[in-house]
mmCIF file of C-alpha atoms in Angstrom:
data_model
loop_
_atom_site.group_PDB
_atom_site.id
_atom_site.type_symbol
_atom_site.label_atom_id
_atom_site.label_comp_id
_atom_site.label_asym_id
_atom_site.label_seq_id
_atom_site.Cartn_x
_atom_site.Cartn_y
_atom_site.Cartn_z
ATOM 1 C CA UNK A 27 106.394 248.567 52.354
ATOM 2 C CA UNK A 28 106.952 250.823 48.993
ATOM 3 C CA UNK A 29 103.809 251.383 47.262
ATOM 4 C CA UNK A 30 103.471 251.578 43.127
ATOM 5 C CA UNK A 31 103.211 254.890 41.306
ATOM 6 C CA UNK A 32 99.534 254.069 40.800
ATOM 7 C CA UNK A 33 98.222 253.051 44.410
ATOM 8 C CA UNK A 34 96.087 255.083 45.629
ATOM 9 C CA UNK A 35 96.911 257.023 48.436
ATOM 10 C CA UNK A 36 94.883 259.116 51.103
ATOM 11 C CA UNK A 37 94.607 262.970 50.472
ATOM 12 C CA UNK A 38 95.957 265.175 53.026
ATOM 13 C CA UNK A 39 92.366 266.227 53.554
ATOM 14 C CA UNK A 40 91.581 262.733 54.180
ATOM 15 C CA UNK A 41 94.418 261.896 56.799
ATOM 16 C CA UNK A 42 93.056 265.159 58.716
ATOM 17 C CA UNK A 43 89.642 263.977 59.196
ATOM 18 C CA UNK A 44 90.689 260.697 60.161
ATOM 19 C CA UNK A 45 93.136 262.633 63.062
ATOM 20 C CA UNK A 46 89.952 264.658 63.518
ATOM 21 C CA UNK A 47 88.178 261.716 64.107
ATOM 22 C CA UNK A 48 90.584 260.210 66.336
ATOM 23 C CA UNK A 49 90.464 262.775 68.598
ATOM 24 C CA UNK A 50 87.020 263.202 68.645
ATOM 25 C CA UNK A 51 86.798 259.020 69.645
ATOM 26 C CA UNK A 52 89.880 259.782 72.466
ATOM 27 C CA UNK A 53 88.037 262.779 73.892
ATOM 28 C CA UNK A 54 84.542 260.737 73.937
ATOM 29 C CA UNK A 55 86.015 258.200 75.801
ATOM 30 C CA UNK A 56 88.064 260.119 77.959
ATOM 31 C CA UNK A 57 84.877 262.144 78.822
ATOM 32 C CA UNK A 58 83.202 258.942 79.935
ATOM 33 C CA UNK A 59 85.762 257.285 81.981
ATOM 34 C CA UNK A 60 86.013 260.565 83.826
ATOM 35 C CA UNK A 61 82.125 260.955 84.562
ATOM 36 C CA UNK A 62 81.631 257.238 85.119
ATOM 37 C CA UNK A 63 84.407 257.400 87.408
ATOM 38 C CA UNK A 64 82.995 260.936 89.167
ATOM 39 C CA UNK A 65 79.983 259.487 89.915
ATOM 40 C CA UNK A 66 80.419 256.176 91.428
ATOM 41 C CA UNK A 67 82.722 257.712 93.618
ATOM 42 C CA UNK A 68 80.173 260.527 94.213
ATOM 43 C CA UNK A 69 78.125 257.684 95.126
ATOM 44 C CA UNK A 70 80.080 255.652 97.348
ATOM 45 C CA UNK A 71 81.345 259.141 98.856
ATOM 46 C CA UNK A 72 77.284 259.296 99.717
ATOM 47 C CA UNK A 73 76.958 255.971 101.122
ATOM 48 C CA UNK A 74 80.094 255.943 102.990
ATOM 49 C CA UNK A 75 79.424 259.118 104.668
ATOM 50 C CA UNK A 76 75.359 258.543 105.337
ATOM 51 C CA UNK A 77 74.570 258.421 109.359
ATOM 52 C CA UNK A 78 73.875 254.497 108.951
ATOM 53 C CA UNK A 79 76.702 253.237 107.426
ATOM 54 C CA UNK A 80 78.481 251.306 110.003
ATOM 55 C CA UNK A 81 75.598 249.681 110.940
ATOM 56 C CA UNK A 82 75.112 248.611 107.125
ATOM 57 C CA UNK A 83 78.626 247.615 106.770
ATOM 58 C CA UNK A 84 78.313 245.732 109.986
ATOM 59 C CA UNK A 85 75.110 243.786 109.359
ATOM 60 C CA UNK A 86 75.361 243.289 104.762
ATOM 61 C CA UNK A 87 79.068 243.851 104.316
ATOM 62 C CA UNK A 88 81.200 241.622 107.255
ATOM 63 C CA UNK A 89 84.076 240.160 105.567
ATOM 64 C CA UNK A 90 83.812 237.647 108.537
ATOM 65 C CA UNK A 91 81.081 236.741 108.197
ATOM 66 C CA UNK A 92 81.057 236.227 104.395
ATOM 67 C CA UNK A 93 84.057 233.777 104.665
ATOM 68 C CA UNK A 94 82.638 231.644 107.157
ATOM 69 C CA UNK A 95 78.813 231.687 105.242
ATOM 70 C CA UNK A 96 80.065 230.987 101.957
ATOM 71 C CA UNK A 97 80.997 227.548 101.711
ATOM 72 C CA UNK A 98 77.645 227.003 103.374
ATOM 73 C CA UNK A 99 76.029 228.396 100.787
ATOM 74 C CA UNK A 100 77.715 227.695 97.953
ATOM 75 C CA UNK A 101 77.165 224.020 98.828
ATOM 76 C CA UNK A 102 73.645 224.857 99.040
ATOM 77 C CA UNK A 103 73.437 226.868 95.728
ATOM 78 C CA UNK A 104 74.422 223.886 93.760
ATOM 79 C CA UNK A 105 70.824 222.799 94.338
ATOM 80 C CA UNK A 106 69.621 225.795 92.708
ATOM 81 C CA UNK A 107 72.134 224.837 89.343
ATOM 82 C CA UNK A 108 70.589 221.447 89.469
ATOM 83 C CA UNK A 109 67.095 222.345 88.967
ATOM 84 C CA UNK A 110 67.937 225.136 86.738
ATOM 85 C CA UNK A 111 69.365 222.145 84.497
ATOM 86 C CA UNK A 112 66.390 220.228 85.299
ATOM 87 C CA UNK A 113 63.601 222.432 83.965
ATOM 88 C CA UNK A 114 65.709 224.008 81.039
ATOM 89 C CA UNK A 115 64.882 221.452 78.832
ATOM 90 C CA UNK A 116 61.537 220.419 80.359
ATOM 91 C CA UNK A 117 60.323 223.669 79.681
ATOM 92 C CA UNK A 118 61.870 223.820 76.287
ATOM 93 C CA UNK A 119 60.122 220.616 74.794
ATOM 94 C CA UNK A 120 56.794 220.993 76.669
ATOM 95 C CA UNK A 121 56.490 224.807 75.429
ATOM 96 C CA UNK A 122 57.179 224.100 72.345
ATOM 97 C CA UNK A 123 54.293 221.006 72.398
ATOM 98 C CA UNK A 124 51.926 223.580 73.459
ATOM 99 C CA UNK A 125 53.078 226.508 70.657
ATOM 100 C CA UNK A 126 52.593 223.644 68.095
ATOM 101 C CA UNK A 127 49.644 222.542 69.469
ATOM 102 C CA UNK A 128 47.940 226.169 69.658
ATOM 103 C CA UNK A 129 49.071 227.006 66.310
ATOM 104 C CA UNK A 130 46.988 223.766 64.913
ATOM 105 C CA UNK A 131 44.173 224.742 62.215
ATOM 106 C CA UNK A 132 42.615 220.991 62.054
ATOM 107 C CA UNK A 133 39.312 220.508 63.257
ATOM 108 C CA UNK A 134 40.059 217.445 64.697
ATOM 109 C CA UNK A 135 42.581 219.117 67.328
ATOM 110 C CA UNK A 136 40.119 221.713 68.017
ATOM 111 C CA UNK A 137 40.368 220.210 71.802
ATOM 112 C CA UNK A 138 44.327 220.444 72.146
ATOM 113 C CA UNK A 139 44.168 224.055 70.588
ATOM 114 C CA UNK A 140 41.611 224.550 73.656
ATOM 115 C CA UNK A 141 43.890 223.144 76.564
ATOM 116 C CA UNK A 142 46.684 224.837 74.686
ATOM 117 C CA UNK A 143 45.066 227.970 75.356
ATOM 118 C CA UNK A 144 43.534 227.096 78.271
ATOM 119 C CA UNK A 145 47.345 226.655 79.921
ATOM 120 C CA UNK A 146 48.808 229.602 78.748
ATOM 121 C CA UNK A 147 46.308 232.065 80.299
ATOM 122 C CA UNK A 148 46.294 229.535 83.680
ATOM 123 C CA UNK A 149 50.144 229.178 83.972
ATOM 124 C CA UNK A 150 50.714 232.582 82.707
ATOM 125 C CA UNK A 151 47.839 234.417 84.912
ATOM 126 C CA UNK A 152 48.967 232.627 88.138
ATOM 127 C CA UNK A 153 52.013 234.290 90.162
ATOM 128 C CA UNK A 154 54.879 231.755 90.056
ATOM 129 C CA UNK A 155 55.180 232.425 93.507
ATOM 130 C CA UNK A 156 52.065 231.155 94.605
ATOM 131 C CA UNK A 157 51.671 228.341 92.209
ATOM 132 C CA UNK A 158 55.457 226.836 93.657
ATOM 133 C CA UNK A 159 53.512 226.999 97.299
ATOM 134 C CA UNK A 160 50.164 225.753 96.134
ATOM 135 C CA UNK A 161 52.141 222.627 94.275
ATOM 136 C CA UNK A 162 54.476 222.137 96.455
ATOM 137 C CA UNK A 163 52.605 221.808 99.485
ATOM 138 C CA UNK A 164 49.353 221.304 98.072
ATOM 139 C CA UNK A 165 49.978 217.989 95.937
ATOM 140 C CA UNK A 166 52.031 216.265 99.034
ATOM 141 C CA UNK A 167 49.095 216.915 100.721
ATOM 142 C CA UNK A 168 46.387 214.587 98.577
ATOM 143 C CA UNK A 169 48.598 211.716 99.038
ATOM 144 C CA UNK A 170 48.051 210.351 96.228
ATOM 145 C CA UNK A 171 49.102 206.829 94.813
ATOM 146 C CA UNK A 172 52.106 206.426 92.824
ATOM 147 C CA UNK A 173 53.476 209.882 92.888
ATOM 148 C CA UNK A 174 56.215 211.453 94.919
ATOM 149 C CA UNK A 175 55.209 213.679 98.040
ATOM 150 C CA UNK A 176 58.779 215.493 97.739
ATOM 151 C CA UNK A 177 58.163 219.169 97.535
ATOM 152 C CA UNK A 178 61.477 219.853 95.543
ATOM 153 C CA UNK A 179 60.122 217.964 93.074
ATOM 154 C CA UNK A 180 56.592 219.598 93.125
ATOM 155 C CA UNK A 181 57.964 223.342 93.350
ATOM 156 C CA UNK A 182 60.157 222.394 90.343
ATOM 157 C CA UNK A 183 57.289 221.424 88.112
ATOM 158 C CA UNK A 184 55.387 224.392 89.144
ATOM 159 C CA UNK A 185 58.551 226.002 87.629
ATOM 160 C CA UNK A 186 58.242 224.130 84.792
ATOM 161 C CA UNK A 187 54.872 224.453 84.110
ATOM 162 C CA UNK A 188 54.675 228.851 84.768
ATOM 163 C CA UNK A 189 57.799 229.032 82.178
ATOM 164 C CA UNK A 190 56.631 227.010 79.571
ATOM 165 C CA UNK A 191 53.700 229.197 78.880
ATOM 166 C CA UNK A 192 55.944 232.164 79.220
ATOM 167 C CA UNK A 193 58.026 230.167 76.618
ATOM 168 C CA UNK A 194 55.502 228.915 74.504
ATOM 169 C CA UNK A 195 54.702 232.217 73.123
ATOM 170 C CA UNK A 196 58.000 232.784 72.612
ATOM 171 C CA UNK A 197 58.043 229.892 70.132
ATOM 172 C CA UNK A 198 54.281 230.760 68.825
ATOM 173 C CA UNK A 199 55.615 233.842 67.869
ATOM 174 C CA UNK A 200 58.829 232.745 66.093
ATOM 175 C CA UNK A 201 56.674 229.985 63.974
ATOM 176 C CA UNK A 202 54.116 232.786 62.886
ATOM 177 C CA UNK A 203 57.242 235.025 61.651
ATOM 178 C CA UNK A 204 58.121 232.618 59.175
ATOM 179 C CA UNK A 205 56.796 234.130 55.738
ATOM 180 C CA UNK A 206 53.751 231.649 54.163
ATOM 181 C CA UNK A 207 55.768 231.489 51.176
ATOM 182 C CA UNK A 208 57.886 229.213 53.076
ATOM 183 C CA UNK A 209 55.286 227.251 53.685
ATOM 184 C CA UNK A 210 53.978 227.009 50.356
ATOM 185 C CA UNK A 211 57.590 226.008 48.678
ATOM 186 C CA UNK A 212 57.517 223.191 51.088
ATOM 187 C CA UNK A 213 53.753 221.880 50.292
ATOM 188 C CA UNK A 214 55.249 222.424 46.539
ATOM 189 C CA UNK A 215 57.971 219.945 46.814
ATOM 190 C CA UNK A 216 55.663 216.874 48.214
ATOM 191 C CA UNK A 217 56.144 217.914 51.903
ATOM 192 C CA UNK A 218 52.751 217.349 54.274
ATOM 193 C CA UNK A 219 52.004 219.380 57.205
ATOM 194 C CA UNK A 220 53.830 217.382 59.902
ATOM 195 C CA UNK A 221 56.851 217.204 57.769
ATOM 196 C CA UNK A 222 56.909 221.010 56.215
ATOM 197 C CA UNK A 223 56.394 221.919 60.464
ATOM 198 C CA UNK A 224 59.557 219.362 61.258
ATOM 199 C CA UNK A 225 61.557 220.426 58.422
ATOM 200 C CA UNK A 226 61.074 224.025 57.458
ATOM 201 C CA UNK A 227 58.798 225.829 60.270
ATOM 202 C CA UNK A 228 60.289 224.860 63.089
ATOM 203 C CA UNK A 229 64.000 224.946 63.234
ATOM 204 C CA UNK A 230 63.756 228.729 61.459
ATOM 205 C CA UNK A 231 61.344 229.751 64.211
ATOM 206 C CA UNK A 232 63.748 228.389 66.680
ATOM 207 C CA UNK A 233 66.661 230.010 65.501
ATOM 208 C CA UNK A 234 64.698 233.362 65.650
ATOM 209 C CA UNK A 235 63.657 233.106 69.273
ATOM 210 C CA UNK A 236 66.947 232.117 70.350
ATOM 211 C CA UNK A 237 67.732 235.499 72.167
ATOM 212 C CA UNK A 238 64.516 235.649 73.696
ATOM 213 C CA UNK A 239 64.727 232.280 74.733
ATOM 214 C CA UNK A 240 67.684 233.246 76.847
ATOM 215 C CA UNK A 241 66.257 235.821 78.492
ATOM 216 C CA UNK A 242 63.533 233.684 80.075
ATOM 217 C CA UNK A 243 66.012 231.503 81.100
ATOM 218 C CA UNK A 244 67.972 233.956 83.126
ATOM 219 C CA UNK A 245 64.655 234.691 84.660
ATOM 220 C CA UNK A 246 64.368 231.137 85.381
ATOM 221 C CA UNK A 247 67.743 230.941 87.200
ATOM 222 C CA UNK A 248 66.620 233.449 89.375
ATOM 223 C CA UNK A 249 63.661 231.918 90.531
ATOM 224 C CA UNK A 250 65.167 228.463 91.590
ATOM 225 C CA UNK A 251 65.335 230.872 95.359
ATOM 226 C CA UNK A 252 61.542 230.555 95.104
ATOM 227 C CA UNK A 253 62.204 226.307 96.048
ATOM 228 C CA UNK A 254 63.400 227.738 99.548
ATOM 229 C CA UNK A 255 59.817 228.556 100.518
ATOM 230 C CA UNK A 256 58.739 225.347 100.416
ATOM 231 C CA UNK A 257 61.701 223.982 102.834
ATOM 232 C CA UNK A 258 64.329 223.491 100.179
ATOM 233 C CA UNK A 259 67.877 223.720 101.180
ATOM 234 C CA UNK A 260 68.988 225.739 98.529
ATOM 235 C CA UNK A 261 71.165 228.815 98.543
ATOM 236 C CA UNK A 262 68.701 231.433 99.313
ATOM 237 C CA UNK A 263 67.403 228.831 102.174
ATOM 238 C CA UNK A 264 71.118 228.538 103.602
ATOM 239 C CA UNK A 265 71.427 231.945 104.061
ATOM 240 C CA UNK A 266 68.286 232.693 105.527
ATOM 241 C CA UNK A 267 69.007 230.303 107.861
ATOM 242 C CA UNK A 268 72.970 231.478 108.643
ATOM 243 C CA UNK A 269 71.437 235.098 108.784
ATOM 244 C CA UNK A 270 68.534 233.812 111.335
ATOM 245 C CA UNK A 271 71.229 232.250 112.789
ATOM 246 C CA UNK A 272 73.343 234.856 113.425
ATOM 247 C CA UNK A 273 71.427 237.859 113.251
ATOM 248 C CA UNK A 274 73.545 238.894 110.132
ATOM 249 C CA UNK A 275 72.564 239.019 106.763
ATOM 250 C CA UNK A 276 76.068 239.235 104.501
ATOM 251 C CA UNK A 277 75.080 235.733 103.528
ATOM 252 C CA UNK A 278 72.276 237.091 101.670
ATOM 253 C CA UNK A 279 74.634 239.266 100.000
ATOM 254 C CA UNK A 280 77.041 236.246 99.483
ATOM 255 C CA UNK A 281 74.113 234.270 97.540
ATOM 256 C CA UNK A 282 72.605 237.620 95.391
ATOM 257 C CA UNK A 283 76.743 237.348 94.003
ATOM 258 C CA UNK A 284 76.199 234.145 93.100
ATOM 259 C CA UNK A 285 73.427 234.387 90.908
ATOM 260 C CA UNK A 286 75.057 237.131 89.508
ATOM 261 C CA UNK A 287 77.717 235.160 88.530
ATOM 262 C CA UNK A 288 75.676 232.896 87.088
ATOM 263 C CA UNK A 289 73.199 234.701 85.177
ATOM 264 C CA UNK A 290 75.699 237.999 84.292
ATOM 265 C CA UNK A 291 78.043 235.499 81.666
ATOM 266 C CA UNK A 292 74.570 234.107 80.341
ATOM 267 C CA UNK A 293 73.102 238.006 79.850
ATOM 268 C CA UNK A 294 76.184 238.932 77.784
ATOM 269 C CA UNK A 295 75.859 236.377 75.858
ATOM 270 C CA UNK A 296 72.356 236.941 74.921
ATOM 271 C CA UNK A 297 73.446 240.244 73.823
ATOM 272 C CA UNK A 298 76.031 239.071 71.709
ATOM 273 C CA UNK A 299 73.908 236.504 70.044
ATOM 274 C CA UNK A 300 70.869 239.476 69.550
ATOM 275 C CA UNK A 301 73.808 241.024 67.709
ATOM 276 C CA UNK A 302 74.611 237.998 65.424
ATOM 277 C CA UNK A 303 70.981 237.272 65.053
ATOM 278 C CA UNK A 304 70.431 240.741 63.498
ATOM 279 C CA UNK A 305 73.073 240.632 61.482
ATOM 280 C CA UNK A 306 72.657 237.587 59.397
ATOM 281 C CA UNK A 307 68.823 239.105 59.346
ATOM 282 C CA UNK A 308 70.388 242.189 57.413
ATOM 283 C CA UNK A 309 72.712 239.720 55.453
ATOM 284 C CA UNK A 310 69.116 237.933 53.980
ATOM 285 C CA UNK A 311 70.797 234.426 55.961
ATOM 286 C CA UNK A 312 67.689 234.265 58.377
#
């Protein structure tokens, strides 16, 4: 396309640093491929060649074997998808109860700032590990009236209740980022306390927290396997029991690739969002 006698157009010393620069961006990237490249082959070079290996291939890595475990456990996994999309928004709305309620300056809910408190340290100071055993054998075990004596269910409200204290400092924190003049603009236009928290405190917060929010939640996904200790037949319980079984342990392999393909999609898109989140922070939109 013919340009105007008055366009502007580059200098010559302009074109040659942007050929300089070029070249600088092909040899940085060719430098990478070629050391990325050098040593993962360096290191499967190591493994291949270590003393052990065809005992390791045999027992982690048997093609046969992972055929005829997977559709075992991939049946089983779905378990693990189910409670993850379960407790998701359990945890959401209950940690988010307890943020609001610890962040509470009224006298009169001096008590709820108390067991607000109170559960975070508990939930939070207790291995989720051990509080999925204690609740899920532990409340089967009173008998009680009225409630269920499934341990799926119990093990997934011990999940529910470790996260959401994890979670609900996640949320404290957002709502105390948000600047008091924010606050005070919404007290200035007739809003009360509930309503200027509803309206103006908490969907900022929330927006700010987002990444972090995702983050737990890929934790999360990963310990749905902690069901399987309370005699769950989820994924990580299906190939314990196929590598029991058989006295081969590729299905454990086969199961670690499926959470990966679960939670691997989720962690990008953290990333991408702690981009976005950053940038409309710069851009004065947050």
């Amino acid at each position: 396309m013919p340009t105007s006698p008055g366009a502007w157009r580059p200098s010559e010393r302009e074109l040659a640093r942007r050929a300089e620069r070029r070249r600088l961006r092909v040899r940085r990237s060719g430098t990478a491929s070629a050391s990325t490249v050098v040593f993962f082959a360096l290191l499967g070079l190591g493994l291949v060649l270590s003393p052990g290996w065809e005992r390791v291939q045999e027992t982690f890595f048997s093609w046969s074997d992972a055929k005829e475990s997977f559709p075992l456990v991939l049946e089983a996994f779905w378990l693990n998808v189910r409670i993850f999309l379960v407790a998701e928004p359990a945890i959401l709305l209950l940690a988010l109860l307890v943020a609001i309620m610890r962040g509470t300056r009224s006298a009169w809910l001096a008590p709820a700032r108390i067991v607000a408190v109170a559960f975070t340290d508990v939930m939070r100071g207790i291995p989720t590990l051990l509080l999925v055993v204690l609740l899920g054998f532990g409340v089967p075990a009173l008998e009680l009236q009225g409630l269920t004596n499934d341990r799926l269910v119990w093990a997934t409200v011990a999940l529910i209740l470790s996260y959401s204290a994890y979670v609900a400092e996640v949320f404290r924190a957002g709502i105390e980022s948000i600047h008091p003049s924010q606050i005070a603009s919404a007290r200035a236009l007739g809003l009360g306390p509930v309503r200027t928290l509803r309206h103006v405190v908490v969907p900022q917060a929330v927006r700010r927290v987002v990444p972090p929010l995702l983050n737990d939640f890929i934790s999360l996904q990963k310990d749905t396997a902690l069901v399987s200790l309370v005699g769950a037949y989820d994924g990580v319980f299906a190939a314990r029991d196929y590598s029991a079984y058989n006295f081969n342990y590729t299905s454990l392999v086969v199961v670690s690739l499926l959470f990966i393909a679960l939670t691997v999609p989720l962690a990008r898109f953290t990333d991408w969002l702690q981009r976005r989140v950053m940038e409309r922070e710069r851009a004065g939109a947050l």
